[in-house]
Amino acid sequence: MQILGFEFELPAEFRVEKISSAGAGSCIDIMGKNAGSLAAALAEQAVAVGFSESKQEAGRIKLERGEQRLLLVHDAEGLTIQTYDPTTLPRARFDGSAVLLDDLRFECGATSIAPLRETYLHDKHLRSGAWRLSGVSAPEVVARVLDTAVTSRSLKRGAVFGPPRGGEEVWSGEAYSKVELVKVHATVESGVVLLEIDLIDNRGHIGRKPSEQ
């Protein structure tokens, strides 16, 4: 079994029940007793090929290698392997102090931008992008993105939410119409802001038959 570039031999007492994928992510459901030991063996092999364990709690092991993520969730009946590998995706686009997604340009006022990845799920008409920004605050970025969505697409501004008390420093908001939705998340990470934007655009698909989309 190939998992994020390394080979893992599945013991005979386990069987693959289901495999699904979407964008840069995949999910493998494996059935079999004593799945906790299987998760531990898989985590050990992942560490041997360069992953590091970022979090472990009852029934869950999370590992990282660069941008790649591996999540192992197990119970008495089996193991679910979730992978995320954005290295297969194109870089998110930017221009100067602005980020670009589809035909939208969001001026962020950042002093520097480190692009992450852009994804597109054709069946959901969903395009997503992520960037790390310096020189601008998270709430300011959210406000700027929503201003662009409202003025350039005539969307309605929704609520903006700040971080919960004692929780992660993340601000989020959205702007929408009957056929479009822009969702934005800005998370403070060690002096920079992780900006994530989702754009759902159904303007060209309303009224079409499924075979025409």
Short mmCIF file of C-alpha atoms in Angstrom, two decimals:
data_model
loop_
_atom_site.label_atom_id
_atom_site.label_comp_id
_atom_site.label_asym_id
_atom_site.label_seq_id
_atom_site.Cartn_x
_atom_site.Cartn_y
_atom_site.Cartn_z
CA MET A 1 0.00 0.00 0.00
CA GLN A 2 1.44 3.36 -1.08
CA ILE A 3 0.94 6.18 1.44
CA LEU A 4 2.46 9.58 0.67
CA GLY A 5 5.36 8.07 -1.23
CA PHE A 6 6.28 5.19 1.06
CA GLU A 7 5.23 1.55 1.01
CA PHE A 8 3.32 0.05 3.94
CA GLU A 9 2.54 -3.67 3.99
CA LEU A 10 -0.97 -4.34 5.27
CA PRO A 11 -1.11 -7.44 7.51
CA ALA A 12 -3.34 -10.26 6.25
CA GLU A 13 -5.85 -9.88 9.10
CA PHE A 14 -6.80 -6.40 7.87
CA ARG A 15 -8.69 -5.45 4.72
CA VAL A 16 -9.25 -2.18 2.85
CA GLU A 17 -12.94 -1.32 3.06
CA LYS A 18 -13.05 1.95 1.14
CA ILE A 19 -10.76 4.42 -0.62
CA SER A 20 -11.86 7.95 -1.55
CA SER A 21 -10.09 11.11 -2.65
CA ALA A 22 -10.86 14.77 -3.25
CA GLY A 23 -8.36 17.38 -4.37
CA ALA A 24 -5.11 16.84 -2.49
CA GLY A 25 -6.69 14.66 0.18
CA SER A 26 -7.49 10.97 0.42
CA CYS A 27 -9.19 8.69 2.92
CA ILE A 28 -8.62 4.95 3.38
CA ASP A 29 -10.86 2.89 5.67
CA ILE A 30 -9.28 -0.33 6.93
CA MET A 31 -11.22 -2.94 8.89
CA GLY A 32 -9.73 -5.32 11.42
CA LYS A 33 -9.27 -5.92 15.14
CA ASN A 34 -6.44 -4.35 17.14
CA ALA A 35 -6.22 -1.40 14.78
CA GLY A 36 -4.33 0.57 17.43
CA SER A 37 -1.24 -1.57 16.87
CA LEU A 38 -1.58 -1.08 13.11
CA ALA A 39 -1.74 2.70 13.58
CA ALA A 40 1.36 2.60 15.79
CA ALA A 41 3.28 0.52 13.22
CA LEU A 42 2.26 2.86 10.41
CA ALA A 43 3.25 5.93 12.44
CA GLU A 44 6.64 4.36 13.23
CA GLN A 45 7.29 3.73 9.53
CA ALA A 46 6.18 7.25 8.63
CA VAL A 47 8.64 8.71 11.15
CA ALA A 48 11.39 6.57 9.60
CA VAL A 49 10.81 8.24 6.20
CA GLY A 50 10.87 11.79 7.53
CA PHE A 51 7.51 12.50 9.16
CA SER A 52 7.32 13.95 12.63
CA GLU A 53 4.54 13.33 15.09
CA SER A 54 2.75 16.62 15.76
CA LYS A 55 -0.07 15.37 17.96
CA GLN A 56 -1.23 12.18 19.62
CA GLU A 57 -4.33 11.60 21.67
CA ALA A 58 -6.65 8.68 22.36
CA GLY A 59 -7.43 7.04 19.04
CA ARG A 60 -5.67 9.68 16.91
CA ILE A 61 -2.13 10.21 15.64
CA LYS A 62 -1.22 13.22 13.49
CA LEU A 63 2.07 13.40 11.57
CA GLU A 64 3.63 16.02 9.30
CA ARG A 65 6.37 16.17 6.70
CA GLY A 66 6.71 19.63 5.18
CA GLU A 67 3.30 20.42 3.69
CA GLN A 68 2.17 16.79 3.85
CA ARG A 69 -0.20 15.65 6.59
CA LEU A 70 -1.05 12.15 7.76
CA LEU A 71 -3.86 11.50 10.23
CA LEU A 72 -4.50 8.04 11.72
CA VAL A 73 -7.83 7.53 13.50
CA HIS A 74 -8.49 4.11 15.03
CA ASP A 75 -11.02 2.33 17.21
CA ALA A 76 -11.83 -1.26 18.11
CA GLU A 77 -13.08 -2.08 14.61
CA GLY A 78 -10.55 -0.51 12.29
CA LEU A 79 -8.35 2.34 11.14
CA THR A 80 -8.99 5.39 8.98
CA ILE A 81 -5.97 6.89 7.20
CA GLN A 82 -6.41 10.47 6.04
CA THR A 83 -3.71 12.06 3.90
CA TYR A 84 -3.22 15.56 2.58
CA ASP A 85 -0.50 16.25 0.01
CA PRO A 86 -0.63 19.79 -1.41
CA THR A 87 2.76 19.34 -3.10
CA THR A 88 0.81 17.97 -6.09
CA LEU A 89 -1.10 21.26 -6.41
CA PRO A 90 -0.11 24.53 -8.12
CA ARG A 91 1.20 27.43 -6.09
CA ALA A 92 -1.34 30.02 -5.05
CA ARG A 93 -0.97 33.23 -7.04
CA PHE A 94 -0.09 36.72 -5.84
CA ASP A 95 1.00 40.05 -7.27
CA GLY A 96 2.86 42.54 -5.11
CA SER A 97 0.84 42.96 -1.92
CA ALA A 98 -2.31 41.33 -3.36
CA VAL A 99 -3.41 37.69 -3.59
CA LEU A 100 -5.20 36.33 -6.66
CA LEU A 101 -7.94 33.70 -6.77
CA ASP A 102 -9.84 32.94 -9.97
CA ASP A 103 -10.52 36.39 -11.51
CA LEU A 104 -10.47 38.19 -8.15
CA ARG A 105 -7.65 40.33 -6.82
CA PHE A 106 -7.61 40.88 -3.06
CA GLU A 107 -5.36 43.74 -1.97
CA CYS A 108 -4.02 42.71 1.44
CA GLY A 109 -1.57 45.49 2.26
CA ALA A 110 1.07 42.91 3.17
CA THR A 111 4.79 43.67 3.14
CA SER A 112 5.56 40.15 1.92
CA ILE A 113 3.59 37.12 0.71
CA ALA A 114 4.64 33.47 0.76
CA PRO A 115 2.26 31.52 -1.50
CA LEU A 116 1.06 28.10 -0.43
CA ARG A 117 -1.31 26.10 -2.66
CA GLU A 118 -4.41 26.57 -4.79
CA THR A 119 -7.04 23.87 -5.27
CA TYR A 120 -10.10 23.53 -7.48
CA LEU A 121 -12.92 21.03 -7.00
CA HIS A 122 -14.75 21.07 -10.32
CA ASP A 123 -17.85 19.22 -9.12
CA LYS A 124 -18.36 21.70 -6.29
CA HIS A 125 -17.26 24.79 -8.27
CA LEU A 126 -14.98 25.50 -5.33
CA ARG A 127 -11.61 27.22 -5.64
CA SER A 128 -9.38 27.67 -2.59
CA GLY A 129 -6.07 29.42 -1.98
CA ALA A 130 -3.69 29.85 0.95
CA TRP A 131 -0.87 32.30 1.60
CA ARG A 132 1.28 33.45 4.52
CA LEU A 133 1.40 37.23 4.92
CA SER A 134 3.71 39.56 6.80
CA GLY A 135 3.20 43.17 7.83
CA VAL A 136 -0.58 43.07 8.24
CA SER A 137 -2.96 41.95 11.00
CA ALA A 138 -5.44 39.10 10.72
CA PRO A 139 -8.59 41.21 11.26
CA GLU A 140 -7.37 43.75 8.72
CA VAL A 141 -6.86 41.05 6.10
CA VAL A 142 -10.37 39.66 6.65
CA ALA A 143 -11.85 43.14 6.28
CA ARG A 144 -9.89 43.80 3.07
CA VAL A 145 -10.92 40.50 1.46
CA LEU A 146 -14.58 41.05 2.28
CA ASP A 147 -14.41 44.66 0.98
CA THR A 148 -13.14 43.33 -2.36
CA ALA A 149 -15.87 40.66 -2.53
CA VAL A 150 -18.59 43.22 -1.80
CA THR A 151 -17.38 45.88 -4.23
CA SER A 152 -16.21 43.71 -7.14
CA ARG A 153 -18.97 41.08 -7.12
CA SER A 154 -21.80 42.97 -5.38
CA LEU A 155 -21.97 40.35 -2.66
CA LYS A 156 -23.63 40.79 0.70
CA ARG A 157 -21.29 41.00 3.65
CA GLY A 158 -21.93 38.41 6.35
CA ALA A 159 -20.82 38.27 9.95
CA VAL A 160 -17.16 38.44 10.98
CA PHE A 161 -16.04 36.26 13.87
CA GLY A 162 -13.01 36.83 16.07
CA PRO A 163 -11.11 34.23 18.08
CA PRO A 164 -12.91 32.51 20.96
CA ARG A 165 -11.73 33.35 24.44
CA GLY A 166 -8.63 31.31 25.12
CA GLY A 167 -8.76 29.73 21.64
CA GLU A 168 -6.73 29.93 18.47
CA GLU A 169 -6.11 33.43 17.08
CA VAL A 170 -8.27 33.14 13.98
CA TRP A 171 -10.64 35.61 12.36
CA SER A 172 -13.22 34.55 9.77
CA GLY A 173 -15.97 36.03 7.66
CA GLU A 174 -17.94 35.62 4.45
CA ALA A 175 -19.69 37.48 1.66
CA TYR A 176 -22.37 35.86 -0.47
CA SER A 177 -25.18 35.98 -3.00
CA LYS A 178 -27.57 33.31 -4.28
CA VAL A 179 -24.87 31.94 -6.59
CA GLU A 180 -21.54 32.95 -5.03
CA LEU A 181 -19.79 32.62 -1.70
CA VAL A 182 -16.45 33.99 -0.50
CA LYS A 183 -15.21 32.62 2.83
CA VAL A 184 -12.04 33.89 4.46
CA HIS A 185 -9.99 32.69 7.44
CA ALA A 186 -6.96 34.52 8.83
CA THR A 187 -4.91 32.77 11.50
CA VAL A 188 -2.00 34.24 13.45
CA GLU A 189 1.03 31.94 13.22
CA SER A 190 4.34 32.93 14.82
CA GLY A 191 4.35 36.52 13.64
CA VAL A 192 2.72 35.90 10.25
CA VAL A 193 -0.88 35.53 9.11
CA LEU A 194 -2.10 32.39 7.37
CA LEU A 195 -4.75 33.57 4.91
CA GLU A 196 -7.18 31.02 3.46
CA ILE A 197 -9.87 31.97 0.95
CA ASP A 198 -12.62 29.75 -0.48
CA LEU A 199 -14.61 30.85 -3.52
CA ILE A 200 -17.75 29.03 -4.66
CA ASP A 201 -18.94 30.35 -8.02
CA ASN A 202 -22.15 28.94 -9.49
CA ARG A 203 -22.88 31.85 -11.83
CA GLY A 204 -22.34 29.78 -14.96
CA HIS A 205 -24.06 26.65 -13.69
CA ILE A 206 -27.49 27.76 -12.52
CA GLY A 207 -30.19 26.29 -14.72
CA ARG A 208 -27.90 23.87 -16.54
CA LYS A 209 -28.54 20.16 -16.69
CA PRO A 210 -25.88 18.04 -14.93
CA SER A 211 -24.64 16.75 -18.29
CA GLU A 212 -24.02 20.32 -19.45
CA GLN A 213 -21.86 21.36 -16.48
#
